Amino acid sequence: MRLINRLILGAVGLGLLVLNGCNKTPRLGKDPVKKVIAAMTLEEKAYFVTGTGRNMAAPGNLKKEDRSPGAPAVGQTQELVPGAAGTTYEIPRLGIPAMVMADGPAGLRILPIRENDRATYYCTAFPVSTLIASTWNPDLAYKVGQAMGNEVLEYGVDVLLGPAMNIHRNPLCGRDFEYYSEDPLVTGTIAASVVNGIESQGVGTSTKHFAANNTETNRNALDTIVSERALREIYLEGFRIAVEESKPWTVMSSYNLINGVPASENYDLLTKVLCDDWGFKGLVMSDWFGGTDSVAQMSAGNDLLMPGTVAQANAIIKAVRERRLDEAILNRNIERILNVLVQTPRFKGHKPTNKPDLTAHAAVARAAATEGMVLLKNSSGALPLAAGTRVAAFGNTSYETITGGTGSGHVNEAYSISLAEGLKNAGYSVNKELRDSYERYLRTARQNGPKARPYMPPQLIQEMTIAPALAARIASEADAALITIGRNSGEFFDRKVDGDFNLTQAETDLIKAISDAFHSRRKKAIVVLNIGGVIETKSWKELPDGILLAWQAGQESGNSIADVISGKVNPSGKLASTFPARYEDVPSSRNFPGVVIDAAPAKVESVQADGMSAFRNPKASRITYEEGIYIGYRYYESFGVKPVYEFGYGLSYASFDYGKLSLSSQNFTGEITATLDVKNTGKVAGKETVQVYITAPSRKLDKPAMELKAFTKTRLLNPGETQTLTFVLKPRQLSSFDPVASSWIAEAGKYEVRVGASSRDIRQTASFSLDSDLMVKKESVGLVPKTKINELKRGSGTI
Ligand code: BGC
């Protein structure tokens, strides 16, 4: 088949050669890209901008008879790396190889075991992005990226479909674990480091999902109604930082609509903002089967449609023939794709070894995991646990520790270390009677429970009831209790409040029963949270002595948790998203997950082309971001709503003193440098993340009480050691987006600099003034909502 297609292509090529007056056929890499494009047939062009389709459950997608005559051959491209999410067409006569793309944010997702192949292709499961953000350590994020990128390279993939960097708008979003933070500065800074790390290996990234993809429910047909200002300041800002600081090879547009226009068909978003305002030079690809109108996608600047369908290619051919699509636009998009393609390892002839150093990468995963865990509570030094402590591990996820979320963010790792195993590896003795009964309980529950659906998380197994007599016996045998609470989520659905954001009754009962049993013997009980997103803590946090937020920490989870519990690593993670007192306190809680506006299934590509569409069948819906810019701490701090654990919060086994904050000037002229000393006043070495918030004057524009404008993590400071930290504040950090002027404006007046250990633990303040308004940057006009949004403003009360 492949041979026949090649023969046909060869004949076409020969014909063109004759027509071109015997000119040599240009080849990518040898001849200018524009010349190569000029030599492509319309069919080749249309198929080249639509990927080769998906090799699973896509009935009809690749039926030969549907394909236009002259379409390039699919050939073996889909099988180049089994389990990869998509590939582009190869056009051998022009020297164009395929480009292979695979997920995702926590490590490479490919098929680990393959038919007729004795080799294995396991990848490292790194900690989820929420944890990486909680490290507040861009250098570490870079190292994680490097290790991930190396696996991408050595397994023959060209572009990793990550990092995912949507904002944590609501804790119920099923994919929050793939995303970093409620704050765009943390999101953008960490994502840029991850991109730089991955791309240092000579492979590409796809920062996704551009943009405002903060909900999974009805994601393909959800119209996000959001103000220009909230878009610019909150939902686009992280992407801007990543684009400017790391120049990702590709950006993936999102499924949702923004103010009535699908993101992948959105000219304002993909051309005006991304290319004109930010100078993006890479290619934009759609999310898988995203959008409905391939011609509109081409025109908007969505260069590549993934995974690509024959129908899309045919629609493009027809539109060019009927002059509804200017071929010059197609050429522009192809040029962008080719400019990326020439950088790929496949184009450069790199031969994948299929043998990345998984041992070294596991060490990177373990180190990153320990640094992103957040110590939420540690009454009277409950942690660390001394060597030799006899530990009783309660909770299902002590034995089936969740390493990461599901869907495209899942990684096929070779092994994973449970908490119980990690404790054992660290030399603790783990109560055997308890371990045996949990393992028995979990086995039976799995056997009798529903079969796990592909791509979906296994059902949460209810915590078993520990009889008081058993609790008492174990409490007398063991020295300390660890109680894990686990959560899993993923693509296609959002979490629920009851039994997911809130603990189940069985979980609360477990924490209470075990804490009581251990306390009555003057022993400690520690809760370990094995979760991917924010949960409720207020109702139970007084019960245990300590709470360690371990997140979903990748394949080395158990070892990493044990490193922190033992004090081998002093915890230094801080929250990159707020833990509110109750779900109702979340400013977006009234506008999540949107309202259905048409009960009939929406006509989207995924329904037609995707065999697994049962749970993806979206309904046209709308979600209105009435909270505007007041997301996370911007809301809690501005409206006096006290969270349980605030943004930026996290304890250490050490303590830190903040010296006096000095500013280089009292008056802002171009930039100001803020300097202060941080001293480790504790008994063990530790790292501290220092956060710089600004309170800006608000004459014309409504402003949050404070906004994070810079942060730094100290090096590992020994007891008594001091480090001087310096922060440079530039006009951009003083400015807010004024939609009337389509510009970032710094208003004249007094600016307060608040330096703290968290958003509520401000240790030093100083102020400076700006004499007159500063127009910092003019942006393109667009993305304007068509209807008025009843947006939250300070003074308008809480919502
Ligand atoms: C997800 C993307 C992913 C793609 C390919 C989509 O369902 O939204 O994040 O990269 O699938 O697997």
Tab-separated table of N, CA and C and ligand atoms in Angstrom, residues 85 103 109 161 175 208-209 219 252 255 287-288 408 491, ligand 1:
chain	number	residue	atom	x	y	z
A	85	ALA	N	0.321	10.646	20.761
A	85	ALA	CA	-1.037	11.175	20.549
A	85	ALA	C	-1.303	11.537	19.089
A	103	ASP	N	1.785	13.167	24.759
A	103	ASP	CA	1.552	13.813	26.063
A	103	ASP	C	2.697	13.456	26.996
A	109	ARG	N	3.939	10.174	27.711
A	109	ARG	CA	2.929	9.103	27.722
A	109	ARG	C	2.976	8.368	26.392
A	161	LEU	N	3.481	17.239	24.554
A	161	LEU	CA	2.255	18.041	24.662
A	161	LEU	C	2.100	18.556	26.094
A	175	ARG	N	-8.823	18.829	35.909
A	175	ARG	CA	-7.431	18.812	35.452
A	175	ARG	C	-6.533	19.761	36.228
A	208	LYS	N	-0.165	24.585	26.823
A	208	LYS	CA	-1.585	24.347	26.549
A	208	LYS	C	-2.397	24.646	27.790
A	209	HIS	N	-3.667	24.817	27.768
A	209	HIS	CA	-4.571	24.873	26.613
A	209	HIS	C	-4.953	26.324	26.498
A	219	ARG	N	-16.494	20.563	27.886
A	219	ARG	CA	-15.358	21.413	27.504
A	219	ARG	C	-15.315	21.782	26.020
A	252	MET	N	-0.804	25.007	22.142
A	252	MET	CA	-2.034	24.269	21.804
A	252	MET	C	-3.251	25.105	22.170
A	255	TYR	N	-10.192	23.799	23.755
A	255	TYR	CA	-11.480	23.363	23.215
A	255	TYR	C	-12.565	24.433	23.331
A	287	ASP	N	-6.278	21.538	20.052
A	287	ASP	CA	-6.410	20.386	20.937
A	287	ASP	C	-7.112	19.298	20.119
A	288	TRP	N	-7.053	18.068	20.599
A	288	TRP	CA	-7.455	16.909	19.797
A	288	TRP	C	-8.930	16.969	19.388
A	408	SER	N	-4.904	12.307	29.585
A	408	SER	CA	-3.662	12.492	28.837
A	408	SER	C	-2.513	12.917	29.742
A	491	GLU	N	-9.048	14.124	32.966
A	491	GLU	CA	-9.745	14.763	31.856
A	491	GLU	C	-11.211	14.379	31.785
B	1	BGC	C1	-6.202	16.858	25.833
B	1	BGC	C2	-4.821	17.402	25.535
B	1	BGC	C3	-3.946	16.298	25.016
B	1	BGC	C4	-4.591	15.684	23.793
B	1	BGC	C5	-3.780	14.574	23.167
B	1	BGC	C6	-6.779	16.073	24.667
B	1	BGC	O1	-7.916	15.359	25.056
B	1	BGC	O2	-7.058	17.911	26.182
B	1	BGC	O3	-4.264	17.967	26.698
B	1	BGC	O4	-2.673	16.785	24.733
B	1	BGC	O5	-5.849	15.148	24.163
B	1	BGC	O6	-3.788	13.445	23.933
